Amino acid sequence: MQPIELNKRIDTLDYLRGFALLGIILVNIPALLWIKTPDTSIDIAYNRFLILFVEGKFFSIFSFLFGVGFYIFISRAMAKNNNAYLLFIRRIIILLLIGLVHFYFQPGEALTVYAIFGLIALPFYKVRKEINITLGLILLAITAYYGIKIAMPFPLILLGLAAGQYRIFEKIHDNRKSILTFTVIMFMISIGGLLYQWHYVPEAMVNIDNMTTDEMTEHMTNIEKFSLIGLQFSPFVSAFYVGLLMLLLKLPLCQALLSPLKDYGQMALTNYLGQTALILLIGNTFDLIGNIRFIQSLWICISIYMFQLLFSKIWLKYFKFGPLEWLWRMGTYWTVPSLLKTSDFKERS
């Protein structure tokens, strides 16, 4: 295995992490604010939108990116002649501890899952990329088909590891045609899956008391299948999102318009945990827990987007790492890394 460049960030990965964060908060906020089952037309429409286009999709992207980051971290540590496996284990243990604390506030959090599956995936770093991608695809197909959402991150991490081994994100320019073909194929499969899923969309307004046994059975079956089919096709939709964003970022105008996502994704850990903190702070401060509707949660998410995007931009103008990323790095290397950007001052002097 050839090592990745030692210190160069792969900007596309930061954009993708930032993009994934935009979707994750939309799915997490209903449980955090105890939002009731949608019972108005606009709430029902918004809930359907989440299930069709968001639920399971952004979580899959984040899991895949964790696998890519896993490969990059170990490769760079080995290239620097560091004890890569020891550093990675330290890094994962810290992530697990952070996740356990986060779990107290957000039972649906993902960090503990990533930490556990990251340790399980560690031996696969030495496995051939062809085996990793094959095993990842097989396990993903099984877990997605049976709707085992809790187990889906492991094959996605393996696929991310394989993507790192294939150096996909370092050779985007050279592989634009292949990425375009892949994205079109994922788009076609996604459209087919969404149409199939829509066939089982549950009735919006139903009076359960007046339903016959057969009607009740059909209604409950539709509810279950609508969610299950969405999960089954979520890897294809996620892959389409990733491919599309990779292509858009090759266009200067799109890259400029999407530039806030880069800083947002570079501080992914800080912003992911910050989302939970801000949701709970807003919910408790304004007595919103259990007292708002689905569509109203969207406006809270937009407010948090605006705050975090601006905060990330300003913070990274003066500092090298996000605050939690800096602490994570300190715990990993057992050193105090430089936080303040000093290059400008050196140039002036």
Short mmCIF file of C-alpha atoms in Angstrom, two decimals:
data_model
loop_
_atom_site.label_atom_id
_atom_site.label_comp_id
_atom_site.label_asym_id
_atom_site.label_seq_id
_atom_site.Cartn_x
_atom_site.Cartn_y
_atom_site.Cartn_z
CA MET A 1 0.00 0.00 0.00
CA GLN A 2 1.31 3.41 -0.94
CA PRO A 3 0.91 6.03 1.75
CA ILE A 4 -1.35 9.01 1.21
CA GLU A 5 0.29 12.44 1.22
CA LEU A 6 1.21 13.10 4.82
CA ASN A 7 -0.40 16.42 5.66
CA LYS A 8 -2.63 17.42 2.77
CA ARG A 9 -6.35 17.45 3.58
CA ILE A 10 -8.65 15.98 0.99
CA ASP A 11 -11.14 18.82 0.65
CA THR A 12 -13.83 16.69 -0.98
CA LEU A 13 -14.11 14.63 2.20
CA ASP A 14 -14.71 17.76 4.26
CA TYR A 15 -17.44 18.88 1.86
CA LEU A 16 -19.07 15.46 2.11
CA ARG A 17 -18.89 15.43 5.91
CA GLY A 18 -20.49 18.85 6.01
CA PHE A 19 -23.20 17.71 3.61
CA ALA A 20 -23.89 14.62 5.73
CA LEU A 21 -24.28 16.78 8.85
CA LEU A 22 -27.05 18.75 7.11
CA GLY A 23 -29.17 15.62 6.84
CA ILE A 24 -28.33 13.97 10.15
CA ILE A 25 -29.81 16.78 12.25
CA LEU A 26 -33.13 16.58 10.35
CA VAL A 27 -33.52 12.95 11.41
CA ASN A 28 -32.27 13.39 14.98
CA ILE A 29 -34.33 16.40 16.05
CA PRO A 30 -37.80 14.74 16.26
CA ALA A 31 -36.68 12.29 18.96
CA LEU A 32 -34.71 14.92 20.88
CA LEU A 33 -37.70 17.29 21.04
CA TRP A 34 -40.29 14.51 21.45
CA ILE A 35 -42.19 15.63 18.39
CA LYS A 36 -45.59 13.97 18.11
CA THR A 37 -46.74 11.86 15.18
CA PRO A 38 -47.55 14.16 12.25
CA ASP A 39 -51.28 14.82 11.97
CA THR A 40 -51.52 17.79 9.59
CA SER A 41 -51.05 17.74 5.84
CA ILE A 42 -47.84 19.77 5.88
CA ASP A 43 -46.34 17.69 8.71
CA ILE A 44 -47.24 14.47 6.93
CA ALA A 45 -45.71 15.75 3.67
CA TYR A 46 -42.51 16.79 5.45
CA ASN A 47 -42.28 13.45 7.28
CA ARG A 48 -42.64 11.62 3.97
CA PHE A 49 -39.90 13.79 2.50
CA LEU A 50 -37.59 12.79 5.37
CA ILE A 51 -38.30 9.09 4.94
CA LEU A 52 -37.89 9.24 1.16
CA PHE A 53 -34.80 11.42 0.84
CA VAL A 54 -33.08 11.74 4.24
CA GLU A 55 -33.73 8.81 6.61
CA GLY A 56 -30.77 6.40 6.46
CA LYS A 57 -29.13 8.25 3.56
CA PHE A 58 -26.91 10.72 5.40
CA PHE A 59 -26.11 8.23 8.16
CA SER A 60 -24.81 5.93 5.40
CA ILE A 61 -22.62 8.70 3.98
CA PHE A 62 -21.18 9.45 7.42
CA SER A 63 -20.43 5.75 8.00
CA PHE A 64 -18.71 5.43 4.63
CA LEU A 65 -16.62 8.54 5.31
CA PHE A 66 -15.59 7.13 8.68
CA GLY A 67 -14.10 4.18 6.79
CA VAL A 68 -12.23 6.49 4.42
CA GLY A 69 -10.89 8.50 7.35
CA PHE A 70 -9.88 5.24 9.08
CA TYR A 71 -7.68 4.31 6.10
CA ILE A 72 -6.16 7.78 5.77
CA PHE A 73 -5.32 8.02 9.48
CA ILE A 74 -3.49 4.69 9.65
CA SER A 75 -1.71 5.21 6.31
CA ARG A 76 -0.37 8.60 7.36
CA ALA A 77 0.65 7.35 10.78
CA MET A 78 2.58 4.48 9.19
CA ALA A 79 4.24 6.85 6.70
CA LYS A 80 5.47 8.92 9.67
CA ASN A 81 6.84 5.75 11.31
CA ASN A 82 4.41 6.10 14.19
CA ASN A 83 2.79 3.18 15.97
CA ALA A 84 -0.29 3.46 13.76
CA TYR A 85 -2.40 0.74 15.37
CA LEU A 86 -1.79 1.98 18.90
CA LEU A 87 -2.70 5.53 17.85
CA PHE A 88 -5.84 4.32 16.11
CA ILE A 89 -6.93 2.29 19.14
CA ARG A 90 -6.41 5.33 21.38
CA ARG A 91 -8.40 7.44 18.92
CA ILE A 92 -11.24 4.92 18.89
CA ILE A 93 -11.34 4.57 22.68
CA ILE A 94 -11.64 8.35 23.02
CA LEU A 95 -14.42 8.34 20.42
CA LEU A 96 -16.20 5.59 22.35
CA LEU A 97 -16.00 7.56 25.59
CA ILE A 98 -17.33 10.68 23.89
CA GLY A 99 -20.09 8.59 22.36
CA LEU A 100 -21.11 7.10 25.71
CA VAL A 101 -21.48 10.58 27.18
CA HIS A 102 -23.38 11.72 24.11
CA PHE A 103 -25.64 8.65 24.36
CA TYR A 104 -26.97 9.96 27.67
CA PHE A 105 -28.41 12.97 25.85
CA GLN A 106 -29.02 11.40 22.42
CA PRO A 107 -29.83 7.65 22.53
CA GLY A 108 -29.74 7.50 18.72
CA GLU A 109 -26.17 8.77 18.51
CA ALA A 110 -23.66 7.14 16.16
CA LEU A 111 -20.21 7.59 17.72
CA THR A 112 -20.37 4.49 19.92
CA VAL A 113 -21.41 2.43 16.89
CA TYR A 114 -18.51 3.78 14.83
CA ALA A 115 -16.05 3.12 17.65
CA ILE A 116 -17.14 -0.50 18.07
CA PHE A 117 -17.23 -1.26 14.35
CA GLY A 118 -13.98 0.67 13.84
CA LEU A 119 -12.18 -1.70 16.19
CA ILE A 120 -13.75 -4.71 14.48
CA ALA A 121 -12.68 -3.36 11.08
CA LEU A 122 -9.07 -2.72 12.16
CA PRO A 123 -7.69 -6.09 10.91
CA PHE A 124 -9.18 -5.39 7.48
CA TYR A 125 -6.65 -2.61 6.89
CA LYS A 126 -4.18 -5.29 5.79
CA VAL A 127 -6.75 -7.15 3.67
CA ARG A 128 -6.67 -6.71 -0.10
CA LYS A 129 -8.94 -4.01 -1.43
CA GLU A 130 -10.77 -6.44 -3.71
CA ILE A 131 -11.76 -8.54 -0.71
CA ASN A 132 -12.81 -5.51 1.34
CA ILE A 133 -15.07 -4.13 -1.38
CA THR A 134 -16.60 -7.54 -2.11
CA LEU A 135 -17.22 -8.35 1.55
CA GLY A 136 -18.52 -4.84 2.16
CA LEU A 137 -21.03 -5.07 -0.70
CA ILE A 138 -22.26 -8.51 0.37
CA LEU A 139 -22.74 -7.51 4.01
CA LEU A 140 -24.36 -4.23 3.01
CA ALA A 141 -26.81 -6.05 0.76
CA ILE A 142 -27.76 -8.43 3.58
CA THR A 143 -28.12 -5.80 6.31
CA ALA A 144 -30.03 -3.40 4.05
CA TYR A 145 -32.36 -6.08 2.68
CA TYR A 146 -33.37 -7.26 6.15
CA GLY A 147 -33.49 -3.72 7.53
CA ILE A 148 -30.74 -4.27 10.13
CA LYS A 149 -29.87 -0.58 10.41
CA ILE A 150 -27.68 -0.95 13.51
CA ALA A 151 -25.34 -3.30 11.58
CA MET A 152 -25.16 -1.31 8.33
CA PRO A 153 -22.25 0.94 9.42
CA PHE A 154 -19.81 -2.00 9.45
CA PRO A 155 -20.04 -2.84 5.73
CA LEU A 156 -20.14 0.87 4.93
CA ILE A 157 -16.92 1.34 6.91
CA LEU A 158 -15.37 -1.53 4.92
CA LEU A 159 -16.44 0.13 1.67
CA GLY A 160 -14.95 3.42 2.88
CA LEU A 161 -11.73 1.58 3.72
CA ALA A 162 -11.71 0.07 0.22
CA ALA A 163 -12.35 3.50 -1.31
CA GLY A 164 -9.27 4.73 0.55
CA GLN A 165 -7.26 1.77 -0.74
CA TYR A 166 -8.37 2.53 -4.31
CA ARG A 167 -7.50 6.23 -3.72
CA ILE A 168 -10.82 7.30 -5.18
CA PHE A 169 -10.85 10.69 -3.52
CA GLU A 170 -7.31 11.48 -4.62
CA LYS A 171 -8.01 10.69 -8.27
CA ILE A 172 -11.37 12.35 -8.83
CA HIS A 173 -10.13 14.41 -11.79
CA ASP A 174 -8.67 11.35 -13.52
CA ASN A 175 -11.84 9.31 -12.97
CA ARG A 176 -14.54 11.88 -13.79
CA LYS A 177 -16.08 9.75 -16.54
CA SER A 178 -16.24 6.70 -14.29
CA ILE A 179 -17.71 8.77 -11.46
CA LEU A 180 -20.29 10.26 -13.85
CA THR A 181 -21.29 6.79 -15.07
CA PHE A 182 -21.50 5.51 -11.50
CA THR A 183 -23.61 8.50 -10.44
CA VAL A 184 -26.05 8.07 -13.34
CA ILE A 185 -26.47 4.37 -12.53
CA MET A 186 -27.07 5.14 -8.85
CA PHE A 187 -29.58 7.84 -9.88
CA MET A 188 -31.57 5.41 -12.04
CA ILE A 189 -31.64 2.76 -9.31
CA SER A 190 -32.61 5.41 -6.74
CA ILE A 191 -35.51 6.62 -8.88
CA GLY A 192 -36.73 3.05 -9.28
CA GLY A 193 -36.44 2.44 -5.55
CA LEU A 194 -38.26 5.67 -4.65
CA LEU A 195 -41.11 4.86 -7.04
CA TYR A 196 -41.36 1.36 -5.57
CA GLN A 197 -41.31 2.82 -2.06
CA TRP A 198 -44.02 5.35 -2.94
CA HIS A 199 -46.28 2.47 -3.95
CA TYR A 200 -46.49 1.61 -0.23
CA VAL A 201 -46.94 5.14 1.09
CA PRO A 202 -49.42 4.90 3.99
CA GLU A 203 -52.70 6.78 3.90
CA ALA A 204 -52.22 10.21 5.44
CA MET A 205 -55.49 10.66 7.29
CA VAL A 206 -57.07 7.48 8.61
CA ASN A 207 -59.69 6.78 11.23
CA ILE A 208 -58.44 3.60 12.86
CA ASP A 209 -61.70 3.09 14.76
CA ASN A 210 -63.65 2.75 11.50
CA MET A 211 -61.20 0.45 9.72
CA THR A 212 -61.91 -3.23 9.05
CA THR A 213 -59.40 -5.89 10.03
CA ASP A 214 -58.17 -6.20 6.43
CA GLU A 215 -57.84 -2.43 6.06
CA MET A 216 -55.92 -2.20 9.33
CA THR A 217 -53.59 -5.02 8.22
CA GLU A 218 -52.95 -3.34 4.89
CA HIS A 219 -52.33 0.01 6.55
CA MET A 220 -49.81 -1.41 9.03
CA THR A 221 -48.09 -3.38 6.26
CA ASN A 222 -47.72 -0.22 4.20
CA ILE A 223 -46.20 1.65 7.15
CA GLU A 224 -43.64 -1.11 7.71
CA LYS A 225 -42.79 -1.57 4.02
CA PHE A 226 -42.56 2.17 3.35
CA SER A 227 -39.80 2.50 5.95
CA LEU A 228 -38.12 -0.82 5.11
CA ILE A 229 -37.91 -0.15 1.38
CA GLY A 230 -36.45 3.26 2.12
CA LEU A 231 -33.71 1.61 4.17
CA GLN A 232 -33.12 -1.06 1.52
CA PHE A 233 -32.48 1.51 -1.19
CA SER A 234 -30.73 4.04 1.04
CA PRO A 235 -27.18 2.93 -0.01
CA PHE A 236 -28.04 3.67 -3.66
CA VAL A 237 -29.46 7.11 -2.84
CA SER A 238 -26.46 7.84 -0.61
CA ALA A 239 -24.08 6.79 -3.38
CA PHE A 240 -25.93 9.08 -5.80
CA TYR A 241 -25.63 12.00 -3.38
CA VAL A 242 -21.89 11.38 -2.96
CA GLY A 243 -21.25 11.00 -6.69
CA LEU A 244 -23.27 14.10 -7.54
CA LEU A 245 -21.48 16.23 -4.97
CA MET A 246 -18.08 15.00 -6.18
CA LEU A 247 -18.97 16.05 -9.71
CA LEU A 248 -20.42 19.41 -8.68
CA LEU A 249 -17.28 20.26 -6.74
CA LYS A 250 -15.28 20.12 -9.97
CA LEU A 251 -17.25 23.16 -11.17
CA PRO A 252 -15.78 26.44 -9.80
CA LEU A 253 -19.19 28.08 -9.31
CA CYS A 254 -20.60 25.10 -7.39
CA GLN A 255 -17.45 24.82 -5.32
CA ALA A 256 -17.77 28.49 -4.36
CA LEU A 257 -21.47 28.15 -3.50
CA LEU A 258 -20.84 25.03 -1.42
CA SER A 259 -17.67 26.35 0.25
CA PRO A 260 -19.31 26.77 3.70
CA LEU A 261 -19.69 22.97 3.84
CA LYS A 262 -15.90 22.55 3.78
CA ASP A 263 -15.33 24.25 7.13
CA TYR A 264 -18.50 22.68 8.50
CA GLY A 265 -17.19 19.22 7.64
CA GLN A 266 -13.67 19.91 8.86
CA MET A 267 -15.21 20.41 12.31
CA ALA A 268 -17.55 17.42 11.94
CA LEU A 269 -17.15 16.08 15.49
CA THR A 270 -17.65 19.50 17.10
CA ASN A 271 -20.66 20.25 14.92
CA TYR A 272 -22.24 16.80 15.30
CA LEU A 273 -22.17 17.04 19.09
CA GLY A 274 -23.01 20.72 18.86
CA GLN A 275 -26.22 19.89 17.03
CA THR A 276 -27.45 17.87 20.00
CA ALA A 277 -26.41 20.57 22.46
CA LEU A 278 -28.11 23.35 20.49
CA ILE A 279 -31.31 21.36 19.95
CA LEU A 280 -31.64 20.60 23.66
CA LEU A 281 -30.68 24.17 24.63
CA ILE A 282 -33.31 25.64 22.30
CA GLY A 283 -35.89 23.05 23.31
CA ASN A 284 -35.50 23.64 27.03
CA THR A 285 -35.05 27.41 26.85
CA PHE A 286 -38.23 27.98 24.84
CA ASP A 287 -40.22 25.05 26.29
CA LEU A 288 -40.46 23.35 22.89
CA ILE A 289 -39.97 19.74 24.00
CA GLY A 290 -43.20 17.92 23.17
CA ASN A 291 -44.79 21.19 22.06
CA ILE A 292 -43.83 21.64 18.41
CA ARG A 293 -44.81 20.08 15.09
CA PHE A 294 -42.64 18.36 12.51
CA ILE A 295 -42.42 21.27 10.11
CA GLN A 296 -41.49 23.64 12.94
CA SER A 297 -38.44 21.51 13.68
CA LEU A 298 -37.16 22.35 10.20
CA TRP A 299 -36.87 26.03 11.11
CA ILE A 300 -34.85 25.12 14.20
CA CYS A 301 -32.52 23.06 12.01
CA ILE A 302 -32.10 25.94 9.57
CA SER A 303 -31.24 28.27 12.47
CA ILE A 304 -28.64 25.79 13.73
CA TYR A 305 -27.21 25.47 10.19
CA MET A 306 -26.73 29.20 9.97
CA PHE A 307 -25.08 29.45 13.37
CA GLN A 308 -22.76 26.46 12.93
CA LEU A 309 -21.75 27.31 9.36
CA LEU A 310 -20.80 30.82 10.44
CA PHE A 311 -19.10 29.63 13.63
CA SER A 312 -17.04 27.04 11.69
CA LYS A 313 -15.95 29.64 9.13
CA ILE A 314 -14.83 32.12 11.80
CA TRP A 315 -13.20 29.51 14.05
CA LEU A 316 -11.09 27.97 11.27
CA LYS A 317 -9.94 31.40 10.17
CA TYR A 318 -7.88 31.58 13.38
CA PHE A 319 -7.46 27.96 14.48
CA LYS A 320 -6.14 24.80 12.83
CA PHE A 321 -8.70 22.41 14.32
CA GLY A 322 -12.18 22.48 15.73
CA PRO A 323 -12.24 22.58 19.57
CA LEU A 324 -13.26 18.93 20.02
CA GLU A 325 -11.05 17.82 17.12
CA TRP A 326 -8.13 19.45 18.93
CA LEU A 327 -8.91 17.61 22.18
CA TRP A 328 -9.37 14.35 20.26
CA ARG A 329 -5.99 14.85 18.61
CA MET A 330 -4.39 15.63 21.99
CA GLY A 331 -5.73 12.41 23.48
CA THR A 332 -4.63 10.39 20.46
CA TYR A 333 -1.01 11.58 20.32
CA TRP A 334 -0.54 12.41 24.03
CA THR A 335 0.85 15.80 23.06
CA VAL A 336 -0.61 19.30 22.97
CA PRO A 337 -0.83 20.20 19.27
CA SER A 338 -0.58 23.79 18.14
CA LEU A 339 -4.08 25.21 17.81
CA LEU A 340 -3.59 28.81 16.71
CA LYS A 341 -2.79 29.49 13.07
CA THR A 342 0.53 31.31 13.08
CA SER A 343 1.50 31.29 9.41
CA ASP A 344 0.19 34.80 8.78
CA PHE A 345 2.14 36.21 11.70
CA LYS A 346 5.34 34.49 10.56
CA GLU A 347 4.97 35.88 7.05
CA ARG A 348 4.50 39.41 8.40
CA SER A 349 7.57 39.16 10.59
#
